[in-house]
Structure formats: structure tokens, C-alpha cells
Short mmCIF file of C-alpha atoms in Angstrom, two decimals:
data_model
loop_
_atom_site.label_atom_id
_atom_site.label_comp_id
_atom_site.label_asym_id
_atom_site.label_seq_id
_atom_site.Cartn_x
_atom_site.Cartn_y
_atom_site.Cartn_z
CA MET A 248 18.32 29.44 -9.18
CA ALA A 249 17.94 26.58 -11.65
CA GLN A 250 20.49 23.82 -11.26
CA ARG A 251 22.16 22.23 -14.25
CA HIS A 252 21.90 18.57 -15.17
CA LEU A 253 23.22 16.68 -18.14
CA ASP A 254 22.38 18.51 -21.35
CA PRO A 255 19.97 16.24 -23.24
CA THR A 256 21.37 17.37 -26.62
CA ASP A 257 24.96 16.30 -25.90
CA PRO A 258 24.73 12.72 -27.29
CA THR A 259 23.41 13.97 -30.63
CA ALA A 260 26.09 16.66 -31.15
CA GLY A 261 23.82 18.45 -33.57
CA PRO A 262 20.23 19.19 -34.53
CA VAL A 263 17.69 16.39 -34.04
CA PRO A 264 15.13 16.29 -36.88
CA ALA A 265 11.43 15.64 -36.47
CA ASP A 266 11.85 12.26 -38.14
CA ALA A 267 13.38 11.02 -34.88
CA LEU A 268 10.11 11.82 -33.11
CA ALA A 269 8.11 10.11 -35.85
CA GLY A 270 10.17 6.93 -35.51
CA TYR A 271 9.86 6.97 -31.73
CA LEU A 272 6.08 7.41 -31.86
CA ARG A 273 5.71 4.59 -34.37
CA ALA A 274 7.76 2.29 -32.15
CA GLN A 275 5.69 3.13 -29.06
CA ALA A 276 2.44 2.70 -30.99
CA THR A 277 3.62 -0.74 -32.09
CA GLU A 278 4.38 -1.61 -28.46
CA PHE A 279 0.90 -0.44 -27.47
CA LEU A 280 -0.78 -2.66 -30.06
CA ARG A 281 1.42 -5.63 -29.16
CA ALA A 282 0.57 -5.24 -25.46
CA LEU A 283 -3.12 -4.93 -26.28
CA ARG A 284 -3.07 -8.15 -28.25
CA LEU A 285 -1.22 -9.92 -25.44
CA HIS A 286 -3.73 -8.62 -22.90
CA ARG A 287 -6.62 -10.04 -24.91
CA GLU A 288 -4.89 -13.39 -25.38
CA THR A 289 -3.97 -13.89 -21.72
CA GLY A 290 -7.42 -12.87 -20.47
CA ALA A 291 -8.49 -10.10 -18.11
CA GLY A 292 -10.81 -11.84 -15.67
CA ALA A 293 -10.91 -11.50 -11.92
CA ALA A 294 -8.03 -13.98 -11.63
CA GLY A 295 -5.88 -12.69 -14.44
CA SER A 296 -2.60 -14.40 -15.13
CA GLU A 297 0.83 -12.92 -14.76
CA GLY A 298 0.92 -12.36 -18.50
CA SER A 299 -2.22 -10.23 -18.27
CA VAL A 300 -0.63 -8.09 -15.56
CA GLU A 301 2.52 -7.61 -17.62
CA ALA A 302 0.43 -6.74 -20.67
CA ALA A 303 -1.47 -4.08 -18.73
CA ARG A 304 1.83 -2.66 -17.50
CA ALA A 305 3.15 -2.53 -21.05
CA LEU A 306 -0.02 -0.76 -22.19
CA ARG A 307 0.43 1.88 -19.53
CA ARG A 308 4.11 2.30 -20.34
CA ALA A 309 3.50 2.85 -24.05
CA ALA A 310 0.55 5.18 -23.40
CA ARG A 311 2.64 7.32 -21.02
CA ARG A 312 5.47 7.68 -23.50
CA ILE A 313 3.23 8.62 -26.40
CA SER A 314 1.33 11.15 -24.28
CA ALA A 315 4.56 12.68 -22.91
CA SER A 316 6.04 12.98 -26.40
CA LEU A 317 2.90 14.73 -27.62
CA HIS A 318 3.24 17.18 -24.75
CA THR A 319 6.95 17.89 -25.13
CA PHE A 320 7.15 18.07 -28.93
CA GLN A 321 3.72 19.52 -29.65
CA PRO A 322 5.07 22.34 -31.92
CA VAL A 323 6.11 19.81 -34.59
CA LEU A 324 2.86 17.80 -34.45
CA ASP A 325 -0.60 18.46 -35.75
CA PRO A 326 -2.12 20.58 -32.94
CA ASP A 327 -5.71 19.30 -33.18
CA TRP A 328 -4.65 15.67 -33.28
CA ALA A 329 -2.20 16.09 -30.39
CA GLU A 330 -4.75 17.89 -28.18
CA THR A 331 -7.27 15.14 -28.84
CA MET A 332 -4.93 12.22 -28.18
CA ARG A 333 -3.20 13.43 -25.02
CA PRO A 334 -6.19 13.30 -22.61
CA GLU A 335 -7.35 9.98 -24.05
CA LEU A 336 -3.98 8.34 -23.52
CA ALA A 337 -3.80 9.80 -20.01
CA TRP A 338 -7.24 8.30 -19.33
CA VAL A 339 -6.09 4.87 -20.49
CA SER A 340 -2.92 4.96 -18.41
CA GLY A 341 -4.66 6.24 -15.29
CA THR A 342 -7.51 3.74 -15.48
CA LEU A 343 -5.20 0.77 -15.87
CA ALA A 344 -2.93 1.98 -13.06
CA LEU A 345 -5.59 2.13 -10.33
CA GLU A 346 -5.87 -1.61 -9.71
CA HIS A 347 -2.12 -2.08 -9.38
CA ALA A 348 -1.89 1.00 -7.14
CA TYR A 349 -4.48 -0.31 -4.67
CA ALA A 350 -2.85 -3.76 -4.53
CA SER A 351 0.62 -2.30 -3.96
CA ARG A 352 -0.72 0.11 -1.33
CA LEU A 353 -2.37 -2.69 0.62
CA GLU A 354 0.78 -4.81 0.51
CA ARG A 355 2.88 -1.87 1.66
CA LEU A 356 0.58 -1.10 4.60
CA LEU A 357 0.30 -4.71 5.75
CA LEU A 358 4.05 -5.16 5.65
CA ALA A 359 4.48 -1.96 7.64
CA LEU A 360 1.97 -3.14 10.24
CA HIS A 361 3.81 -6.45 10.51
CA ARG A 362 7.12 -4.67 10.95
CA LEU A 363 5.80 -2.18 13.51
CA SER A 364 3.94 -4.72 15.64
CA GLY A 365 6.77 -7.24 15.72
CA ALA A 366 4.32 -10.08 15.12
CA ALA A 367 5.66 -13.60 14.79
CA THR A 368 3.48 -14.34 11.78
CA ALA A 369 2.78 -12.36 8.66
CA PHE A 370 -0.33 -10.56 7.61
CA PRO A 371 -2.36 -11.84 4.64
CA GLY A 372 -0.11 -12.11 1.61
CA ARG A 373 -0.94 -11.20 -1.93
CA GLY A 374 -1.05 -13.89 -4.57
CA THR A 375 -0.06 -13.54 -8.16
CA ASP A 376 -3.61 -12.70 -9.05
CA GLY A 377 -3.79 -9.97 -6.44
CA GLY A 378 -6.07 -11.94 -4.13
CA THR A 379 -5.63 -12.33 -0.42
CA THR A 380 -3.92 -15.48 0.80
CA PRO A 381 -5.52 -16.56 4.07
CA THR A 382 -2.60 -16.69 6.50
CA ALA A 383 -2.58 -16.21 10.24
CA LEU A 384 -2.27 -12.66 11.50
CA THR A 385 -1.30 -13.03 15.15
CA PRO A 386 -1.98 -15.63 17.83
CA ALA A 387 -4.74 -13.40 19.28
CA ALA A 388 -5.96 -11.92 16.03
CA PRO A 389 -9.73 -11.60 15.54
CA ARG A 390 -11.56 -12.86 12.50
CA ALA A 391 -11.53 -10.44 9.61
CA ASP A 392 -15.30 -10.76 9.16
CA THR A 393 -16.19 -10.02 12.80
CA PRO A 394 -17.02 -6.55 14.16
CA ASP A 395 -14.04 -4.48 15.15
CA THR A 396 -15.07 -4.28 18.81
CA ALA A 397 -15.59 -8.04 19.32
CA GLN A 398 -13.62 -9.73 22.07
CA ALA A 399 -11.15 -12.46 21.12
CA ASP A 400 -12.10 -16.01 22.04
CA THR A 401 -10.14 -17.57 24.91
CA PRO A 402 -8.94 -21.10 24.12
CA GLY A 403 -8.25 -21.86 27.77
CA THR A 404 -11.88 -21.39 28.79
CA ARG A 405 -13.03 -23.82 26.13
CA ARG A 406 -10.58 -26.45 27.41
CA ALA A 407 -11.75 -25.84 30.97
CA GLY A 408 -15.39 -26.29 30.03
CA ALA A 409 -14.64 -29.52 28.17
CA ALA A 410 -12.56 -30.98 30.97
CA GLY A 411 -15.20 -30.08 33.55
CA THR A 412 -17.38 -33.01 32.44
CA ALA A 413 -14.89 -35.61 33.74
CA ARG A 414 -16.09 -38.63 35.71
CA GLY A 415 -16.66 -37.81 39.35
CA GLY A 416 -17.85 -34.24 38.59
CA ALA A 417 -15.91 -31.05 38.08
CA ASP A 418 -16.60 -27.37 37.69
CA ARG A 419 -17.85 -26.25 34.35
CA ALA A 420 -15.68 -23.27 34.97
CA ALA A 421 -16.12 -21.15 31.89
CA SER A 422 -18.04 -20.76 28.68
CA PRO A 423 -16.85 -19.59 25.24
CA ALA A 424 -16.02 -15.91 25.22
CA ALA A 425 -17.96 -15.48 21.98
CA VAL A 426 -21.21 -15.61 24.05
CA PRO A 427 -22.15 -12.14 25.35
CA ALA A 428 -21.55 -11.54 29.03
CA ALA A 429 -25.19 -10.54 29.61
CA VAL A 430 -26.38 -13.98 28.40
CA VAL A 431 -23.97 -16.24 30.27
CA ASP A 432 -25.14 -17.26 33.71
CA PRO A 433 -22.36 -16.29 36.11
CA THR A 434 -23.17 -19.28 38.33
CA ALA A 435 -21.39 -22.42 37.20
CA VAL A 436 -22.94 -25.88 37.37
CA THR A 437 -21.92 -27.50 40.62
CA ALA A 438 -20.89 -31.13 40.60
CA PRO A 439 -20.86 -33.40 43.64
CA GLY A 440 -17.74 -32.70 45.56
CA ALA A 441 -16.95 -29.19 44.43
CA THR A 442 -18.56 -25.84 43.77
CA GLY A 443 -17.52 -23.30 41.19
CA ARG A 444 -18.29 -19.80 40.09
CA VAL A 445 -17.17 -17.53 37.29
CA THR A 446 -16.09 -13.99 38.05
CA ARG A 447 -16.22 -11.51 35.14
CA THR A 448 -15.04 -7.96 34.82
CA THR A 449 -18.16 -7.09 32.83
CA GLY A 450 -20.96 -5.53 34.83
CA GLY A 451 -18.80 -4.41 37.70
CA THR A 452 -17.56 -7.81 38.87
CA THR A 453 -13.91 -8.54 39.43
CA GLY A 454 -11.66 -10.90 37.53
CA ALA A 455 -8.60 -11.19 35.33
CA ALA A 456 -7.40 -8.56 32.93
CA ASP A 457 -8.97 -7.99 29.48
CA GLY A 458 -12.39 -9.10 30.69
CA ALA A 459 -11.49 -12.80 30.59
CA PRO A 460 -13.51 -15.23 32.78
CA VAL A 461 -11.75 -16.60 35.84
CA ALA A 462 -12.73 -19.96 37.35
CA GLU A 463 -12.63 -20.30 41.10
CA SER A 464 -13.05 -23.58 43.01
CA THR A 465 -14.47 -23.81 46.50
CA ALA A 466 -14.16 -26.99 48.56
CA ALA A 467 -17.30 -28.60 49.88
CA PRO A 468 -18.37 -27.44 53.34
CA ALA A 469 -17.47 -29.64 56.30
CA GLY A 470 -20.01 -32.31 57.07
CA ARG A 471 -21.45 -32.33 53.54
CA PRO A 472 -20.86 -35.50 51.54
CA SER A 473 -18.60 -34.78 48.68
CA GLY A 474 -18.50 -38.07 46.87
CA THR A 475 -18.20 -41.78 47.46
CA GLY A 476 -14.90 -43.57 47.68
CA ALA A 477 -12.27 -43.21 44.97
CA ALA A 478 -14.78 -41.70 42.54
CA GLY A 479 -15.30 -38.67 44.75
CA GLY A 480 -11.56 -38.19 45.22
CA ALA A 481 -10.95 -38.49 41.49
CA GLY A 482 -13.71 -35.98 40.85
CA ARG A 483 -12.18 -33.47 43.23
CA ALA A 484 -8.75 -33.97 41.70
CA ALA A 485 -10.13 -33.48 38.21
CA ALA A 486 -11.95 -30.36 39.33
CA THR A 487 -8.79 -28.89 40.86
CA ALA A 488 -6.73 -29.65 37.73
CA THR A 489 -9.42 -28.21 35.51
CA VAL A 490 -9.71 -24.97 37.47
CA THR A 491 -5.93 -24.58 37.56
CA GLU A 492 -5.64 -25.10 33.81
CA ALA A 493 -8.48 -22.65 33.17
CA ALA A 494 -6.84 -19.99 35.31
CA ARG A 495 -3.47 -20.48 33.64
CA ALA A 496 -4.94 -20.46 30.14
CA THR A 497 -6.98 -17.33 30.87
CA THR A 498 -4.57 -15.11 32.77
CA GLY A 499 -1.27 -16.58 31.52
CA ARG A 500 1.72 -17.69 33.52
CA GLY A 501 3.38 -14.94 35.41
CA GLY A 502 0.53 -12.50 34.75
CA ALA A 503 0.91 -12.40 30.97
CA ALA A 504 -1.87 -10.99 28.86
CA VAL A 505 -4.68 -13.06 27.41
CA GLY A 506 -3.79 -14.33 23.98
CA ALA A 507 -0.05 -13.94 24.47
CA PRO A 508 2.02 -16.12 22.14
CA ARG A 509 3.13 -19.50 23.47
CA THR A 510 6.48 -21.19 23.06
CA ALA A 511 7.04 -24.65 21.61
CA GLY A 512 6.74 -26.20 25.07
CA GLY A 513 3.26 -24.73 25.58
CA SER A 514 4.18 -22.08 28.17
CA THR A 515 3.21 -18.45 27.75
CA ALA A 516 5.92 -16.04 26.66
CA VAL A 517 6.39 -13.81 29.68
CA ALA A 518 8.42 -11.30 27.71
CA THR A 519 5.30 -10.12 25.86
CA ALA A 520 3.91 -7.19 27.83
CA VAL A 521 0.24 -6.29 28.03
CA ASP A 522 0.66 -3.11 26.01
CA ARG A 523 2.58 -4.96 23.30
CA GLY A 524 -0.21 -7.51 23.11
CA ASN A 525 -2.80 -4.78 22.70
CA LEU A 526 -0.73 -3.24 19.91
CA THR A 527 -0.57 -6.59 18.15
CA VAL A 528 -4.34 -7.03 18.36
CA GLY A 529 -4.85 -3.45 17.21
CA ALA A 530 -2.48 -3.98 14.30
CA ALA A 531 -4.35 -7.13 13.31
CA LYS A 532 -7.68 -5.34 13.37
CA ALA A 533 -6.19 -2.40 11.49
CA GLY A 534 -4.86 -4.80 8.87
CA ALA A 535 -8.29 -6.40 8.50
CA LEU A 536 -9.90 -2.98 8.12
CA LEU A 537 -7.36 -1.86 5.51
CA ASP A 538 -7.74 -5.18 3.70
CA ARG A 539 -11.50 -4.74 3.45
CA GLN A 540 -11.33 -1.14 2.27
CA LEU A 541 -8.47 -1.45 -0.22
CA THR A 542 -9.60 -4.81 -1.58
CA LEU A 543 -13.01 -3.31 -2.27
CA ALA A 544 -11.37 -0.34 -3.99
CA ARG A 545 -9.15 -2.68 -6.01
CA THR A 546 -12.15 -4.76 -7.09
CA ARG A 547 -13.97 -1.66 -8.24
CA ALA A 548 -10.86 -0.47 -10.10
CA HIS A 549 -10.61 -3.86 -11.81
CA SER A 550 -14.24 -3.68 -12.93
CA THR A 551 -13.72 -0.12 -14.15
CA ALA A 552 -10.66 -1.19 -16.14
CA LEU A 553 -12.56 -4.06 -17.76
CA GLN A 554 -15.40 -1.75 -18.69
CA ALA A 555 -12.94 0.81 -20.08
CA LEU A 556 -11.13 -1.76 -22.22
CA GLY A 557 -14.44 -2.85 -23.74
CA SER A 558 -15.86 0.62 -24.28
CA SER A 559 -16.18 2.45 -27.56
CA ARG A 560 -13.94 5.19 -26.19
CA PHE A 561 -11.02 2.80 -25.80
CA HIS A 562 -11.65 1.28 -29.22
CA ALA A 563 -11.44 4.77 -30.73
CA VAL A 564 -8.11 5.33 -28.96
CA ALA A 565 -6.80 1.96 -30.17
CA ASP A 566 -7.79 2.84 -33.74
CA LYS A 567 -5.91 6.13 -33.57
CA VAL A 568 -2.85 4.40 -32.15
CA ALA A 569 -3.03 1.86 -34.98
CA VAL A 570 -2.97 4.72 -37.47
CA LEU A 571 -0.08 6.27 -35.57
CA ALA A 572 1.93 3.07 -35.98
CA SER A 573 2.05 3.68 -39.72
CA GLU A 574 1.66 7.45 -40.12
CA VAL A 575 2.57 10.29 -37.74
CA PRO A 576 0.64 13.54 -38.33
CA LEU A 577 3.45 16.11 -38.34
CA ALA A 578 2.88 19.85 -38.64
CA PRO A 579 4.08 21.77 -41.74
CA ALA A 580 6.72 23.47 -39.57
CA ALA A 581 8.33 20.13 -38.74
CA ALA A 582 10.40 20.07 -41.94
CA GLY A 583 13.33 22.08 -40.57
CA ALA A 584 12.59 21.89 -36.84
CA ASP A 585 15.09 20.85 -34.21
CA LEU A 586 13.91 18.76 -31.26
CA GLY A 587 16.82 19.75 -29.03
CA PRO A 588 15.47 23.09 -27.75
CA MET A 589 12.10 21.50 -26.92
CA ALA A 590 13.79 18.83 -24.81
CA THR A 591 15.94 21.51 -23.17
CA ALA A 592 12.79 23.44 -22.23
CA THR A 593 11.46 20.36 -20.44
CA HIS A 594 14.72 20.07 -18.53
CA GLU A 595 14.57 23.73 -17.53
CA ARG A 596 11.04 23.35 -16.20
CA LEU A 597 12.24 20.41 -14.14
CA ALA A 598 15.19 22.40 -12.75
CA ASP A 599 12.93 25.32 -11.83
CA ALA A 600 10.48 23.02 -10.05
CA VAL A 601 13.30 21.35 -8.11
CA ALA A 602 14.70 24.75 -7.13
CA ALA A 603 11.33 25.60 -5.56
CA LEU A 604 11.47 22.53 -3.31
CA PRO A 605 12.72 22.85 0.30
CA LEU A 606 15.87 20.87 -0.43
CA LEU A 607 17.75 22.51 2.42
CA THR A 608 15.24 21.15 4.91
CA ALA A 609 15.04 17.81 3.14
CA GLY A 610 18.83 17.50 3.35
CA SER A 611 18.63 17.21 7.14
CA PRO A 612 17.73 13.68 8.21
CA TYR A 613 14.91 13.28 10.75
CA ASN A 614 13.71 16.86 10.30
CA ALA A 615 10.05 15.84 10.90
CA GLU A 616 8.89 18.29 8.23
CA ALA A 617 6.73 15.60 6.62
CA LEU A 618 4.76 15.21 9.88
CA VAL A 619 3.50 18.80 9.82
CA HIS A 620 -0.31 18.98 9.50
CA GLY A 621 -0.44 15.28 10.39
CA LEU A 622 -3.45 15.86 12.66
CA SER A 623 -5.30 18.13 10.27
CA PRO A 624 -9.01 17.24 9.98
CA ASP A 625 -8.92 18.04 6.28
CA PRO A 626 -9.27 14.73 4.35
CA ALA A 627 -7.65 16.28 1.26
CA PRO A 628 -4.17 15.07 0.23
CA HIS A 629 -1.23 16.46 2.13
CA PRO A 630 -0.59 19.99 0.77
CA GLN A 631 3.20 19.84 1.00
CA ASP A 632 3.36 16.72 -1.19
CA ALA A 633 1.96 18.37 -4.34
CA PRO A 634 5.23 20.11 -5.42
CA TRP A 635 7.11 16.83 -5.05
CA HIS A 636 4.52 15.01 -7.16
CA GLN A 637 4.87 17.70 -9.82
CA VAL A 638 8.65 17.24 -9.86
CA ARG A 639 8.11 13.52 -10.33
CA LEU A 640 5.97 14.13 -13.42
CA LEU A 641 8.48 16.62 -14.86
CA LEU A 642 11.32 14.19 -14.25
CA ARG A 643 9.40 11.58 -16.22
CA LEU A 644 8.91 14.03 -19.10
CA HIS A 645 12.63 14.75 -19.05
CA ARG A 646 13.48 11.05 -19.23
CA TYR A 647 11.13 10.44 -22.15
CA ALA A 648 12.52 13.46 -24.01
CA ARG A 649 16.02 12.00 -23.67
CA GLU A 650 14.72 8.74 -25.11
CA VAL A 651 13.40 10.58 -28.18
CA LEU A 652 16.69 12.36 -28.77
CA HIS A 653 18.76 9.21 -28.45
CA ALA A 654 16.32 7.31 -30.67
CA GLY A 655 17.10 9.89 -33.36
CA ALA A 656 20.79 9.17 -32.88
CA GLY A 657 20.13 5.49 -33.43
CA GLY A 658 20.72 4.18 -29.91
CA GLU A 659 19.41 3.88 -26.39
CA PRO A 660 20.00 6.69 -23.88
CA PRO A 661 22.86 6.00 -21.46
CA VAL A 662 21.84 5.04 -17.95
CA ASP A 663 22.12 8.03 -15.63
CA VAL A 664 22.36 6.41 -12.20
CA HIS A 665 21.72 9.66 -10.32
CA LEU A 666 18.68 10.47 -12.43
CA LEU A 667 17.42 6.93 -11.99
CA ALA A 668 17.91 7.12 -8.21
CA ALA A 669 16.09 10.43 -8.09
CA GLY A 670 13.15 8.94 -9.97
CA GLU A 671 13.00 5.93 -7.66
CA ALA A 672 13.07 8.20 -4.61
CA LEU A 673 10.15 10.21 -5.95
CA ASP A 674 8.24 7.00 -6.67
CA ARG A 675 8.74 5.94 -3.06
CA HIS A 676 7.64 9.40 -1.99
CA ARG A 677 4.41 9.06 -3.95
CA ASP A 678 3.73 5.54 -2.65
CA ALA A 679 4.35 6.49 0.98
CA SER A 680 2.23 9.62 0.70
CA GLU A 681 -0.72 7.71 -0.71
CA ALA A 682 -0.30 4.94 1.87
CA ALA A 683 -0.35 7.48 4.69
CA ALA A 684 -3.52 9.00 3.24
CA ALA A 685 -5.11 5.53 3.12
CA ALA A 686 -4.22 4.91 6.78
CA ALA A 687 -5.69 8.27 7.77
CA GLN A 688 -8.85 7.51 5.82
CA ALA A 689 -9.20 4.15 7.56
CA ALA A 690 -8.75 5.82 10.94
CA ARG A 691 -11.81 7.97 10.21
CA THR A 692 -14.01 4.87 10.13
CA PRO A 693 -16.74 5.25 12.78
CA ARG A 694 -16.91 3.01 15.85
CA ILE A 695 -13.49 1.41 15.64
CA ALA A 696 -11.70 0.18 18.75
CA PRO A 697 -9.11 2.43 20.41
CA ALA A 698 -6.37 -0.14 19.76
CA THR A 699 -7.25 -0.12 16.05
CA ALA A 700 -7.21 3.68 15.90
CA TYR A 701 -3.87 3.75 17.70
CA ALA A 702 -2.34 1.22 15.29
CA LEU A 703 -3.56 3.25 12.31
CA GLY A 704 -2.09 6.40 13.83
CA VAL A 705 1.29 4.71 14.28
CA LEU A 706 1.05 3.44 10.71
CA HIS A 707 0.27 6.93 9.40
CA ALA A 708 3.27 8.39 11.22
CA ASP A 709 5.49 5.60 9.90
CA GLN A 710 4.49 6.32 6.31
CA ARG A 711 5.05 10.04 6.77
CA HIS A 712 8.54 9.20 7.99
CA GLU A 713 8.96 7.20 4.77
CA VAL A 714 7.96 10.35 2.89
CA GLU A 715 10.67 12.25 4.73
CA ALA A 716 13.26 9.56 3.95
CA ALA A 717 12.33 9.63 0.25
CA ARG A 718 12.81 13.40 0.16
CA TYR A 719 16.21 13.02 1.77
CA ALA A 720 17.20 10.37 -0.80
CA PHE A 721 16.05 12.58 -3.68
CA GLN A 722 17.99 15.56 -2.35
CA ARG A 723 21.19 13.54 -2.15
CA SER A 724 20.73 12.08 -5.65
CA TRP A 725 20.00 15.45 -7.17
CA GLN A 726 22.92 17.20 -5.51
CA ARG A 727 25.32 14.46 -6.62
CA ASP A 728 24.10 14.83 -10.18
CA VAL A 729 24.61 18.59 -10.02
CA VAL A 730 28.12 18.24 -8.60
CA GLY A 731 29.03 15.66 -11.22
CA THR A 732 27.94 17.86 -14.16
CA SER A 733 28.98 21.33 -12.92
#
């Protein structure tokens, strides 16, 4: 059963003539041309300014309102002109929205990864121009341009190798972890007074966790000269200190994982468990993978938008909008038409679409309905999200129809807080649904590490929970609006 909302004809208290639509379309066409001029003045390069971003947003906003008005009030407009303009305006709005959508999706996913991993530092931030700000991911985060399966470098082994060249001789206990295990000679260089060897987990040998090299020191056999005088003793002391530092830097104090975050005093944080460290590394790699994929998509969307704004197709649309700013092609039947019933029809379509939604299920928090089909191998968008996306579009048409009616009455439409909250909830629903799809798409990348795949799976589940929360918020907003107007 359709549920009642505020009647959109109430503020007018009478018939709304077609002249109200003509004035609204002229005003929106003027906004479109003003935003287009601002966009050209501020520039639209790869590092566009904030004014260019605002101009593109204003272009999309005006194009959406004109297209929605042509759809809702088509009976009072020239049919051929309206059918020609609607898809062109939808093309303009959709093309300009892609770049912003990819940038917002990447920011949303990186913030979610940061929140879920509990990292001490943030993921790469987004600048005003949409570029990536090079900030640290995690203390053990790999480089973004390295393969996903590469091992993280161990700072402690580098310090041990540098200190091993002290006067008197010491073990060159370890080599940089960036060198493959098959290339590194497992036998360390032996200095007078001490012998050393490196034990690795690669190739069946034993050692510390995570495949990190472990330095072991063996005292010189009895009867063998181990040095002369104080120099030999200093060399043995330096070797012992070096090996101890290498072991602590590699395995961590108290058995902590390699790459665990250190405190201000230099000691390893024992509270960080091995599994938590793996999740942090996986989240960092997942963030790098998402950054590469979505930044590439955003760059392509930016190039497509620039090409579209310079194409003859867009120039034809701009010319038609310029004509619309001065003359609206009304149909002959518009002389005595009333816009109220057309706006009411849009509201009824919205109410019918909302009635078809599973609001009873959405009204129960933590119902896990949004997680159904989460492991489906189908890469298509989530099937249960489509009705909610349709309601979002119909709610937007309803809002724009109210704007037309109130423009005819000579004022702005009153702010409906429940309707506004419902629209914001559906926007969050759309954003979370698309972010979950992006995480699932990234998880299908071949040859990624298990920790990366696990982090992407956790991220996908988190975004599906956000979808569920948005549905719950919409259900509460809609029911409050119904109770307040019944």
C-alpha cells in the first residue's frame, strides 16, 4: 500500500500554471551557462582548482534539474524537443560525475581500511586537486610500486650489517631483505675472533618468524687465536653487541612480529600481535592496490570529461541550453494546464517504489540482509541494491518537482528534514554499495597475497554493513515522515 507524504500542491493552494515551469527552466539554464563560463575561466587541467571542481558540480546540478523537469512535466513541453534534450543532459551529468565518484570512492575505502586496521598513521590523503598525498601507510607498509608479494625490508638487518664492519672484526650478520633468498650466501663473512652464520626460513632452514634472517654468533674454538690484545677483545664485544641488536631488531622484543610499531623510546610494542601485524600489512597492500586501480579509473574519467566538454556534442547541448534560457518550447496544451497533478504522479511513483522495498527487514538493526550473495562469483552489481537505487532517483524527481511548484508560488520550498534525511541515507547507500563492489573487484586481481585478499574481504563486508545501516536510516526517516503527515 502506498504511503502518504506531504502533498506537493499544498503550498500553492491552487492550480500551478505552466509559466512556473518556464521560469524554473530559464533559471536553471542560466545557472548552467554561468557554471560553464566559470569552468572555462578556472581551467580544467589535470590539477584543476577548487573553483573548477565547484563549477563542474554546478553544471551537473543544473543539468539534473533541467532533465528531471523535462521528465516530470513532459505533457506541457514540446515532445520532440524534450525527448532530444533529456538523454543529452543525462550524458553531460553522468560524464562529469564519474571523476568525482572515483575520487570519493577511493577516499571512502582508504578511510575504512585505516579504521579497520587500527593503524597509527593514515593512508594516502587526497589533495584539493584529487591527487594522492604521499603519506606513510604503516610502519611495515610496502612500497606502492612494488609487487604485492614482495617481502618488507627489515631495518634491523641493515643496522647489523653496517655495525659488523667495526674495528676488531664482527659478524656481517645479515643482508638487506630486498635481495632474494636464493642469491644471498647463507654463510656470513667470518672476522678474526668470531664466526657467524645466517639462518633463513626460506628453503627449509629454520629461523625467526615471517622469514626474517637471524644472526647467530659462535665463539672461536679453544686453542685458536681470536685476536691480539685489546683489539681482539673489542672486536668480540662489538660482534656480540651487533648480533644481539640484529636479533632484537629482526624478531622483536618479547617475540613481537617483524615490523611491529616502536614506541618513542625505541622498544617494540609488545601489545601488537602477529595476526594484527599481518592485517596491517594486508590493509596497506590493499590500499595500494585500490589506489592504483581507482586512480587510474579517475584519470581516465577526467580525460573523458575533458574530451566531452570540447566535443561538438557538448557544444550542441550548450547551444540548446542557451536558447532555453530565453525561450522555453511549451506545447499548445500548456495554456490551461496545471502542474500539480504531474508532480503528484511523481510522488505516487515514489510511494509505490518505497512500498515494494523490504522496509520491515530494514527496520531491524544488524539483520545481515545486505550480506546475502556476498560470495557470489557474479561480478555484476548486487541485485538487491537496484530497487533502492531506483527509489533514490524517484526521490530526487520528487524533490525537483516540489522546487518547480514553489518557484511558481514565488518562493523556495520549505526544508523537509525527514525527506532530506531520507535522501542522504540513500546517497550513503549508493556510495557504500559502489565501494563494496570496488573492493570485490580488487579482490579478483590475480596473484595477490593472502593478507591482501583477506583485508579486501573484510573491507567488502564492512561496506555491506554500511549499506545495511543506510537502509535502516532510510526506513526510520521515511516512517517518521509518514507518521508526521498521516
